[in-house]
C-alpha positions as CSV (number, residue, x, y, z in Angstrom):
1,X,15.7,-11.2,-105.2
2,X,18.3,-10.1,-103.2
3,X,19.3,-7.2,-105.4
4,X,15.5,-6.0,-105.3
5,X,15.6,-5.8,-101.0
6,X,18.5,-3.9,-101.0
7,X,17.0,-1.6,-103.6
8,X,13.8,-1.3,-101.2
9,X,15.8,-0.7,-98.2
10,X,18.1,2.1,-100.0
11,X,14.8,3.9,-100.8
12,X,13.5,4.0,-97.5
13,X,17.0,5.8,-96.0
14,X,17.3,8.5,-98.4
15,X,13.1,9.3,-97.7
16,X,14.1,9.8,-94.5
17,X,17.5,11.8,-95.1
18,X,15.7,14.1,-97.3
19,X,12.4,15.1,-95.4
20,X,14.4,17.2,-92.1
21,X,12.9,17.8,-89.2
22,X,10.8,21.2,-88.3
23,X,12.7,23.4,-85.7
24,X,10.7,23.8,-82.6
25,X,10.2,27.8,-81.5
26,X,10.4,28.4,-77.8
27,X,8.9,31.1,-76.3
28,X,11.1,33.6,-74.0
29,X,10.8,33.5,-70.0
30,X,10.5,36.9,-69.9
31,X,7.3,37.1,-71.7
32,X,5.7,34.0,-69.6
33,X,7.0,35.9,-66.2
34,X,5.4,39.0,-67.4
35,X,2.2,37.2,-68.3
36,X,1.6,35.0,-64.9
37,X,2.2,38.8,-63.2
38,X,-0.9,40.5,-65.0
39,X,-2.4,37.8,-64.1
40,X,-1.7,37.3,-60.6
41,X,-2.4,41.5,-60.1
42,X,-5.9,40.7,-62.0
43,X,-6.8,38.0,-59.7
44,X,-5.7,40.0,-56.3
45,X,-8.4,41.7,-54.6
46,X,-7.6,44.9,-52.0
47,X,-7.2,44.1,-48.2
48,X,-9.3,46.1,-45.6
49,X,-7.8,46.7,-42.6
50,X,-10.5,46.9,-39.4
51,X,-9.2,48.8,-35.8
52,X,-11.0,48.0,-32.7
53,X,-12.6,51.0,-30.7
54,X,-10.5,50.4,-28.0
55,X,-7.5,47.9,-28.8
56,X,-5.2,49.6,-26.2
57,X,-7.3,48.1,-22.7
58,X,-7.5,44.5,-21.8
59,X,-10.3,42.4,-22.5
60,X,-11.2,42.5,-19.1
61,X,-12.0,46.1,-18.9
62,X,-13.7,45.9,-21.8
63,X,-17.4,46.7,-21.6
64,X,-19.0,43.3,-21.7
65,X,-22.8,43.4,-23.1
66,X,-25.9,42.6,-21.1
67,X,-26.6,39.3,-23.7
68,X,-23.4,37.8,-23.2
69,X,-23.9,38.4,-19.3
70,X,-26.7,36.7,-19.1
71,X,-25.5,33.9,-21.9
72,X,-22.3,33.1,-19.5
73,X,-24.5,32.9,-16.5
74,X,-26.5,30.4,-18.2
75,X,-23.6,28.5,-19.4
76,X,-21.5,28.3,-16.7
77,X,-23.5,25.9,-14.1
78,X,-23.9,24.0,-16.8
79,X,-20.1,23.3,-17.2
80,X,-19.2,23.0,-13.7
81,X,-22.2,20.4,-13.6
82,X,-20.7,18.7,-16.7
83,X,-16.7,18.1,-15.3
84,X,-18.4,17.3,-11.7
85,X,-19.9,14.5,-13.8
86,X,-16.7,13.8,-15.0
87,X,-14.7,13.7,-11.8
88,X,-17.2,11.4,-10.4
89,X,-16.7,8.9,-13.4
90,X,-13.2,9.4,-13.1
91,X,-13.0,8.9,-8.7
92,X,-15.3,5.9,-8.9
93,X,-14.2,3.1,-6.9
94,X,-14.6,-0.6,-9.2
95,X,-16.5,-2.5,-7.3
96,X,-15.5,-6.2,-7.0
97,X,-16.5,-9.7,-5.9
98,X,-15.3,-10.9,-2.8
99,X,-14.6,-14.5,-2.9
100,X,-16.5,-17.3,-0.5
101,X,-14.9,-20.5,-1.4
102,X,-11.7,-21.4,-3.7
103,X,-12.2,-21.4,-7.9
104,X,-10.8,-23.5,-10.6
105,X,-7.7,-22.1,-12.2
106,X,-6.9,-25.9,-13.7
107,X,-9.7,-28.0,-13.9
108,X,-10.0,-31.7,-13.2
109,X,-9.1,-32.5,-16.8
110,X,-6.1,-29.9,-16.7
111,X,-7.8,-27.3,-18.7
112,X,-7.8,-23.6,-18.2
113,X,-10.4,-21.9,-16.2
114,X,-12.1,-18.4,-17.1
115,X,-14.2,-18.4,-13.6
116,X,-11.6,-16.2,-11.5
117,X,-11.6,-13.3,-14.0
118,X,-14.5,-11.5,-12.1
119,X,-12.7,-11.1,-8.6
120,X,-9.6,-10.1,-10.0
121,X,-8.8,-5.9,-10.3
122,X,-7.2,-4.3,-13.3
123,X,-6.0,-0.8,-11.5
124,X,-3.7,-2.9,-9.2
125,X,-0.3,-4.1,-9.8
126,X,0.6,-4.8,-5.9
127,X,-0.6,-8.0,-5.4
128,X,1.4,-10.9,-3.9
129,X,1.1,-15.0,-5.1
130,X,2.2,-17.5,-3.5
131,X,1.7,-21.6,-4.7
132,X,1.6,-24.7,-2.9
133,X,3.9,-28.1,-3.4
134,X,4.0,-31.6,-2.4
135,X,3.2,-35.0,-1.9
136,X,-0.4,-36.4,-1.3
137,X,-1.7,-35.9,2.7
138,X,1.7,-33.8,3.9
139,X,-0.6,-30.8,4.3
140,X,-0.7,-28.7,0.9
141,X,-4.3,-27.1,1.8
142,X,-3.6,-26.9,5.7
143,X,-0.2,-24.3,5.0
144,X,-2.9,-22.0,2.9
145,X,-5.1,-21.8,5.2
146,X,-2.8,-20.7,8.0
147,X,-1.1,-17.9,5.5
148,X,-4.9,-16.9,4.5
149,X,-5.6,-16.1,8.5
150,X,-5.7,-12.6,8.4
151,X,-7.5,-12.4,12.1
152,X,-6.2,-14.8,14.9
153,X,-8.7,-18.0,15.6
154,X,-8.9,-19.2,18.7
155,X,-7.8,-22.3,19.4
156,X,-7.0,-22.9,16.1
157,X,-4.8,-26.7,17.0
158,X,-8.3,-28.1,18.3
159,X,-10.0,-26.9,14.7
160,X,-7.1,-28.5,12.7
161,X,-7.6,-31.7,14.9
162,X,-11.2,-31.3,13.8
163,X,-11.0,-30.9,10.3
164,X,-10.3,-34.7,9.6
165,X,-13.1,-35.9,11.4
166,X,-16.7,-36.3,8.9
167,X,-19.7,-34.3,9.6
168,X,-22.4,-36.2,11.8
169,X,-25.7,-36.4,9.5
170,X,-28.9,-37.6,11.7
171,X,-33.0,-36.5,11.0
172,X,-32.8,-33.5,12.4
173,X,-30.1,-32.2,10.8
174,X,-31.5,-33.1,7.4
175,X,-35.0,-31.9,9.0
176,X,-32.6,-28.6,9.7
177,X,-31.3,-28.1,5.5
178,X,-34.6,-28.6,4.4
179,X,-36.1,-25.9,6.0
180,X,-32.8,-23.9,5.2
181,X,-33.7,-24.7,1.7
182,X,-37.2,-23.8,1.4
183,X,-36.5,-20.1,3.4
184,X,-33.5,-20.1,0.5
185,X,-30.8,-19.2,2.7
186,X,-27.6,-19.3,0.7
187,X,-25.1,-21.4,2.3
188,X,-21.9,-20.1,1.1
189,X,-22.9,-16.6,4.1
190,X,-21.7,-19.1,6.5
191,X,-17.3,-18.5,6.8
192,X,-15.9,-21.2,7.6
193,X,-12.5,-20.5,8.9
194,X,-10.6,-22.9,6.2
195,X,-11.5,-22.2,2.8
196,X,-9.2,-24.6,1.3
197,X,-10.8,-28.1,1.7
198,X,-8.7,-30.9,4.0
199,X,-9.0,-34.6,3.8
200,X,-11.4,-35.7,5.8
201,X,-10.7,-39.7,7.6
202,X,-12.9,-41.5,4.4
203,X,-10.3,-39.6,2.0
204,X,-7.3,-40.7,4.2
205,X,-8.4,-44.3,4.6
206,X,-9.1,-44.5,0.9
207,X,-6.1,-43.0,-0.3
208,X,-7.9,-40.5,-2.2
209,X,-6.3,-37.2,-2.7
210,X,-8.7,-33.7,-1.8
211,X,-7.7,-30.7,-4.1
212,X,-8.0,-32.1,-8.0
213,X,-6.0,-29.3,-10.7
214,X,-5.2,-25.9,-9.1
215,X,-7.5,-23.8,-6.9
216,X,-7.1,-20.4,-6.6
217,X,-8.7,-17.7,-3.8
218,X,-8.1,-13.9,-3.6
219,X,-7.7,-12.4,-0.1
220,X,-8.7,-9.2,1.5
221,X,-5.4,-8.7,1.1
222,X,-4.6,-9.4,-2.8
223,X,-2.8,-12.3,-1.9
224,X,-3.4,-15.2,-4.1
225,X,-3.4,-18.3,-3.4
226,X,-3.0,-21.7,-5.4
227,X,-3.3,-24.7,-4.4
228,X,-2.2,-28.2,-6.5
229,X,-3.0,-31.6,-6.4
230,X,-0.9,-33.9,-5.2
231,X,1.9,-34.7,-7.5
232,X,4.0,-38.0,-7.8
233,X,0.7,-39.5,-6.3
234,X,-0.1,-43.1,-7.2
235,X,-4.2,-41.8,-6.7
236,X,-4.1,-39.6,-9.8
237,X,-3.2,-42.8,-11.9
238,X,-6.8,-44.2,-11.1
239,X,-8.3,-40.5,-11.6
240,X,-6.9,-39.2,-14.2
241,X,-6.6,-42.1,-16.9
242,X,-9.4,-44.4,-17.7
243,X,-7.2,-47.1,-19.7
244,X,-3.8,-47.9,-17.0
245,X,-1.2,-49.3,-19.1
246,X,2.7,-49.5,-18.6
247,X,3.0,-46.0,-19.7
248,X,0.5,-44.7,-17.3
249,X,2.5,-44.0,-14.7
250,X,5.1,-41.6,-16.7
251,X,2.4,-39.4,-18.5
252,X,1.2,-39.3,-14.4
253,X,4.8,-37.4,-13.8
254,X,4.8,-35.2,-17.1
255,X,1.8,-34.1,-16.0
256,X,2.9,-33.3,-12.6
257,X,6.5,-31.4,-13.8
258,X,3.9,-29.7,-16.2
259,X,2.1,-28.4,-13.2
260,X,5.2,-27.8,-11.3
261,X,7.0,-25.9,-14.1
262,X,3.9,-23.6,-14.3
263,X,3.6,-22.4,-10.6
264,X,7.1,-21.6,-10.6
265,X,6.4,-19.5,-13.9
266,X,3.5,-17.3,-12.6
267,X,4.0,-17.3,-8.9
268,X,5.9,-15.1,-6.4
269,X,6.7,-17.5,-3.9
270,X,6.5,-21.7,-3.9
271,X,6.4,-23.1,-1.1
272,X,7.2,-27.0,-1.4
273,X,5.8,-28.7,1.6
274,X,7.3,-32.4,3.3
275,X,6.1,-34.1,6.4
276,X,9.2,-35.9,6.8
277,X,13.4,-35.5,6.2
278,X,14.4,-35.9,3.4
279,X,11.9,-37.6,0.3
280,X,15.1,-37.1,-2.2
281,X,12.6,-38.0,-5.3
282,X,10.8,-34.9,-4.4
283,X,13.9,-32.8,-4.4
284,X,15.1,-34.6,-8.0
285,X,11.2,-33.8,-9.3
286,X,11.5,-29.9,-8.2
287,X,14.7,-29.6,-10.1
288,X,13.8,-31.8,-13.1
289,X,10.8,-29.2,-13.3
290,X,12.7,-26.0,-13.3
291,X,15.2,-28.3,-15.7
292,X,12.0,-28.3,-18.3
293,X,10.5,-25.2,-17.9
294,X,10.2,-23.3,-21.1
295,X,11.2,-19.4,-21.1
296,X,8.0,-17.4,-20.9
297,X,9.4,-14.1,-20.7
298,X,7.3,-11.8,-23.2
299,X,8.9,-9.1,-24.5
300,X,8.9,-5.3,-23.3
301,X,8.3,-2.3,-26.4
302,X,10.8,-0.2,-24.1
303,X,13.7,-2.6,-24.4
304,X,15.7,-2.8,-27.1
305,X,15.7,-5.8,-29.3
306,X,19.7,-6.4,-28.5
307,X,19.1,-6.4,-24.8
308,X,19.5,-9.9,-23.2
309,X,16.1,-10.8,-21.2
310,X,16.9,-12.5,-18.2
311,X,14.5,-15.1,-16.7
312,X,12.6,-14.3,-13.2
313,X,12.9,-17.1,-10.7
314,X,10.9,-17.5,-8.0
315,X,11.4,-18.0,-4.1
316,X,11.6,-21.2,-3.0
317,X,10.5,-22.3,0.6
318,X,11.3,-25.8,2.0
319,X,8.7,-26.2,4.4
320,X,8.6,-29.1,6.9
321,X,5.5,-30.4,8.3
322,X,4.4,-32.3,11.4
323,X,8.1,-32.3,12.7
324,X,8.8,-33.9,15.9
325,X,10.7,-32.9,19.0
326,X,14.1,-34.1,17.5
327,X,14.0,-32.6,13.9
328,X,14.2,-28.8,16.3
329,X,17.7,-29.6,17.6
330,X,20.7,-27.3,16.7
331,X,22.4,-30.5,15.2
332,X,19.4,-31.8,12.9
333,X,18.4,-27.8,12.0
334,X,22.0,-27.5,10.3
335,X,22.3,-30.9,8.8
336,X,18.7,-29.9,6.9
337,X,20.4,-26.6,5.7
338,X,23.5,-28.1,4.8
339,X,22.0,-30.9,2.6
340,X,19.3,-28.2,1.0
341,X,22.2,-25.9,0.3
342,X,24.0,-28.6,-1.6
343,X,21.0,-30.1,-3.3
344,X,20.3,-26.7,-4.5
345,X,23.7,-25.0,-5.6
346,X,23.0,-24.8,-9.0
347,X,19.8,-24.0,-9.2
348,X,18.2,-21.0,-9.5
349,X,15.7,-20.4,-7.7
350,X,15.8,-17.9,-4.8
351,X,16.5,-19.9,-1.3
352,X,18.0,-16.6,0.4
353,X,14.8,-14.5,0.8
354,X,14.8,-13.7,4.3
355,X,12.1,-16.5,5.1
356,X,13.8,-17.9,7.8
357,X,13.5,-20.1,10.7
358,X,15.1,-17.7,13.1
359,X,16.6,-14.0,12.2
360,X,20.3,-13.9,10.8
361,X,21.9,-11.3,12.9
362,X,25.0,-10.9,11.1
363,X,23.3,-9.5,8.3
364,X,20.6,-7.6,9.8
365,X,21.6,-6.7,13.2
366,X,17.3,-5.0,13.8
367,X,15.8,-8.0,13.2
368,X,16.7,-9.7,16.2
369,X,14.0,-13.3,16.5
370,X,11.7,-12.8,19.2
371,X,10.3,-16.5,18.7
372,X,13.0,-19.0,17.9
373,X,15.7,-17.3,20.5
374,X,17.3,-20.8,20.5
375,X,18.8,-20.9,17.3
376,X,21.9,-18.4,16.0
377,X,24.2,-18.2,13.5
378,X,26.9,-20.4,15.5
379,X,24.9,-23.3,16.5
380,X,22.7,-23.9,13.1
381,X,25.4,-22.2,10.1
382,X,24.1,-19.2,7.8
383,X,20.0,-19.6,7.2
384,X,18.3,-20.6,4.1
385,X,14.7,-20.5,3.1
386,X,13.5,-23.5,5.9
387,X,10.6,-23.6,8.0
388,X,9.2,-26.0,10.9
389,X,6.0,-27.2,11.7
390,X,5.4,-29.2,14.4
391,X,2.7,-31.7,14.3
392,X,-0.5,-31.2,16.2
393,X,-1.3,-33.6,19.5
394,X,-4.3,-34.1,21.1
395,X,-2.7,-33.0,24.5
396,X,-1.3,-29.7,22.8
397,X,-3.0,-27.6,25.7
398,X,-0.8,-29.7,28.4
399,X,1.5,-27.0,29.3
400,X,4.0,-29.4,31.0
401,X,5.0,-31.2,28.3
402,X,8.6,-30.4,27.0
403,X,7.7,-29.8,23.6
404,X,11.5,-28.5,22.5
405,X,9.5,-25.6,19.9
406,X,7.7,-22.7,20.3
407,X,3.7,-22.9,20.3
408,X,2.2,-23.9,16.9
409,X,0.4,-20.6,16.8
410,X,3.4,-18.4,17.1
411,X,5.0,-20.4,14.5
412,X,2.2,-20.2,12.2
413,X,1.9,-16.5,12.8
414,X,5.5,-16.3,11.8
415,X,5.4,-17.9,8.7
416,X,2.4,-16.1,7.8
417,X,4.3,-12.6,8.8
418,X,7.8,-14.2,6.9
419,X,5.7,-14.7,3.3
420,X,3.5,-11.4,3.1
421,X,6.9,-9.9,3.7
422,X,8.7,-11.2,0.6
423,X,10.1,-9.4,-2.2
424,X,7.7,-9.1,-4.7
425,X,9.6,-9.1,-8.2
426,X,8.1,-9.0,-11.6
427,X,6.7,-12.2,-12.9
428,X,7.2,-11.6,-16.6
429,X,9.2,-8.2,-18.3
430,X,6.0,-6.3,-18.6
431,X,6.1,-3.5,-15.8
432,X,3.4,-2.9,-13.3
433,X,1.3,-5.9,-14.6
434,X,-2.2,-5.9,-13.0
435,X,-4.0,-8.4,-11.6
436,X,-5.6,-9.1,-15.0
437,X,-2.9,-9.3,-17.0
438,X,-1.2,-11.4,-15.0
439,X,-4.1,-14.0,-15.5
440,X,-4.0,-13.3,-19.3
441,X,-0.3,-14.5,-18.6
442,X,-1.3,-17.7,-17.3
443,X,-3.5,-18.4,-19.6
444,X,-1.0,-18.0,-22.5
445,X,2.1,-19.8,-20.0
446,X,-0.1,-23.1,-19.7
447,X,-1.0,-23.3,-23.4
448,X,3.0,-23.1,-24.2
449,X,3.8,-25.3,-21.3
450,X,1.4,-28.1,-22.4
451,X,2.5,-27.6,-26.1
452,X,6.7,-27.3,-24.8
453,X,8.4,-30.6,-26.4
454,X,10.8,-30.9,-23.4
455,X,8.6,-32.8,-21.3
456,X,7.1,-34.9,-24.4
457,X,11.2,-35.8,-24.6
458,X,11.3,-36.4,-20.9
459,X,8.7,-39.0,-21.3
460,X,10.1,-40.7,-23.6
461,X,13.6,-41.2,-21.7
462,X,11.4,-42.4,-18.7
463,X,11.8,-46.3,-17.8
């Protein structure tokens, strides 16, 4: 068998030795150049040259026809009509919504709000916010709406007096809102000269806090405001969570350093308010909340992917209110600095913004203080970013008392003049964010602040 395979295979090699291939004729290049030529000539078809009558003068001496005249006369009101249209489009003023009363940025329930979206502008990019700090009743809501007086009240220490007391309700007044009602007039034309709500006594005697999440008002002035709810307060325990248990009271301070962390992401200035020297659980809270907060930066298409992006911090204001004569002395004004200077040496927000309690002439030699002349540089040490407020007395209009401070409206008119003046740096690496964009922004900052896992960590180190 074998023999017979190899005989088989010996029979196919010599077929194939024996049959050659045929040799393949190629044609010359000269031939297929001479070809594609006759045929190129064939296809070629004889150019006509055309000369003008009078090429040599300008197309405006040229003799126009009477048609066209009368064509371009036709058309051309009708194109200055058309881009008068357009400039008009193009100059129109965008008309927005004043505000009346404060919106919701942070609901009750700590969601995000959509509400403030109509009042904001998207053509403007100067725009100033400033946020609100601090403990239940030291006076959150009161500080905004001294920074939101654009015009001078009178007597305005006899309105703050009155804003704790509660509205007298009798017949006729009721007899009064009825008729109101059925004429439907709108109450929100009346201005009250607080928008932000106080506590009133019931609140203060019940030990309910006012402001619930973060409310937010737009001035005349694009300044925006936000107010918080009280945080570290033992009320929210009783508000916020309908089951108390033993870990109530930590998910209570997450969600405050949650609220915290996010006003010094999207704010401008924070302002952290304290009606007495020196709540050092406060301080520890504010620190522990700039500890946790989660880098937000976004980043820029101009920059280059090597580039480091550094973090914006804000400016920080220690605010003190209802201070009494001896917390204005030289001696207790320079132990306050000296202890907030310490407490606040590695941190990094801004406490050397120029919103001082009186004007450091060493640096800046112009702006010499024309309403705190008793404090200098000697007496009180270099100035941080502290401010005074005294506390309000029924007797404020007795002249002859020694008070040891200027007049509560020159201070609050200084503060006011002190914050509208900051430095207004960029919030996040975009340039010349508008107003929209930079709510977009906090929209997107809560959700990664809520989902961050430092403060989930945080709780769970909590006693």
């Amino acid at each position: 068998m074998s023999d017979k395979k190899k005989k088989v295979l010996m029979t196919k090699d010599v077929v194939n030795v024996a049959t050659p291939k045929r040799p393949v004729i190629l044609k010359s290049d000269r031939e297929t150049k001479e070809q594609n030529k006759d045929k190129v000539e064939k296809e070629k078809q004889p150019t006509i040259l055309i000369k003008t009558r009078e090429q040599s003068t300008p197309k405006e001496e040229r003799p126009v026809s009477p048609k066209s005249q009368v064509a371009d006369d036709i058309q051309q009101p009708c194109k200055i009509a058309q881009n008068e249209a357009k400039e008009k489009k193009e100059q129109k003023p965008c008309i927005l919504k004043t505000m009346s009363e404060p919106v919701k940025l942070l609901d009750e329930n700590l969601e995000f709000n959509n509400t403030a979206l109509e009042y904001l502008n998207d053509n403007n990019s100067n725009y100033l916010i400033i946020g609100v700090i601090g403990m239940q009743g030291v006076g959150k809501s009161l500080i905004l709406n001294l920074i939101n007086q654009s015009m001078p009240i009178e007597d305005i220490c006899h309105k703050i007096l009155q804003s704790h007391e509660m509205p007298d309700t009798n017949e006729f007044d009721e007899n009064i809102e009825s008729h109101m009602e059925k004429l439907n007039v709108d109450k929100k034309l009346e201005r009250p000269h607080f928008k932000f709500k106080m506590q009133d006594i019931e609140q203060i005697e019940r030990g309910v806090h006012c402001t619930k999440g973060v409310d937010m008002y737009i001035t005349s002035d694009r300044v925006i405001l936000l107010d918080c709810q009280p945080l570290w307060s033992p009320c929210l325990i009783d508000t916020n969570i309908n089951a108390v248990t033993s870990r109530s009271a930590n998910i209570v301070t997450v969600d405050c350093l949650q609220i915290a962390s996010y006003l010094m992401a999207i704010c401008h200035v924070l302002v952290a308010v304290q009606d007495w020297f020196g709540d050092y659980n406060f301080i520890r809270y504010i620190q522990a909340a700039e500890m946790l907060r989660p880098s937000l930066s976004s980043t820029n298409v101009n920059q280059e992917s090597d580039s480091v992006q550094t973090e914006v911090h804000p400016h920080l204001l220690l605010l003190h209110n209802r201070c009494q004569l001896e917390d204005f002395t030289h001696t207790n004004v320079h132990t306050i600095q000296e202890f907030y200077r310490k407490a606040f040496q590695r941190s990094n927000l801004q406490l050397k913004s120029g919103m001082y309690l009186y004007s450091d002439t060493s640096k800046n030699g112009v702006n010499v203080d024309s309403v705190n002349k008793l404090y200098s540089v000697e007496k009180c040490g270099h100035p941080i970013n502290l401010f005074l407020l005294p506390e309000v007395y029924e007797d404020y209009d007795n002249k002859e008392i020694y008070r040891g401070h200027p007049a509560f409206e020159e201070l609050a008119k200084r503060l006011r003049w002190m914050l509208l003046g900051v430095n207004r740096h960029q919030i996040t690496n975009v340039p010349n964010l508008s107003e929209k964009g930079w709510f977009h922004f906090c929209n997107k900052a809560w959700e990664s602040i809520k989902k961050c896992t430092f403060f989930l960590e945080y709780e769970r180190f909590l006693p």
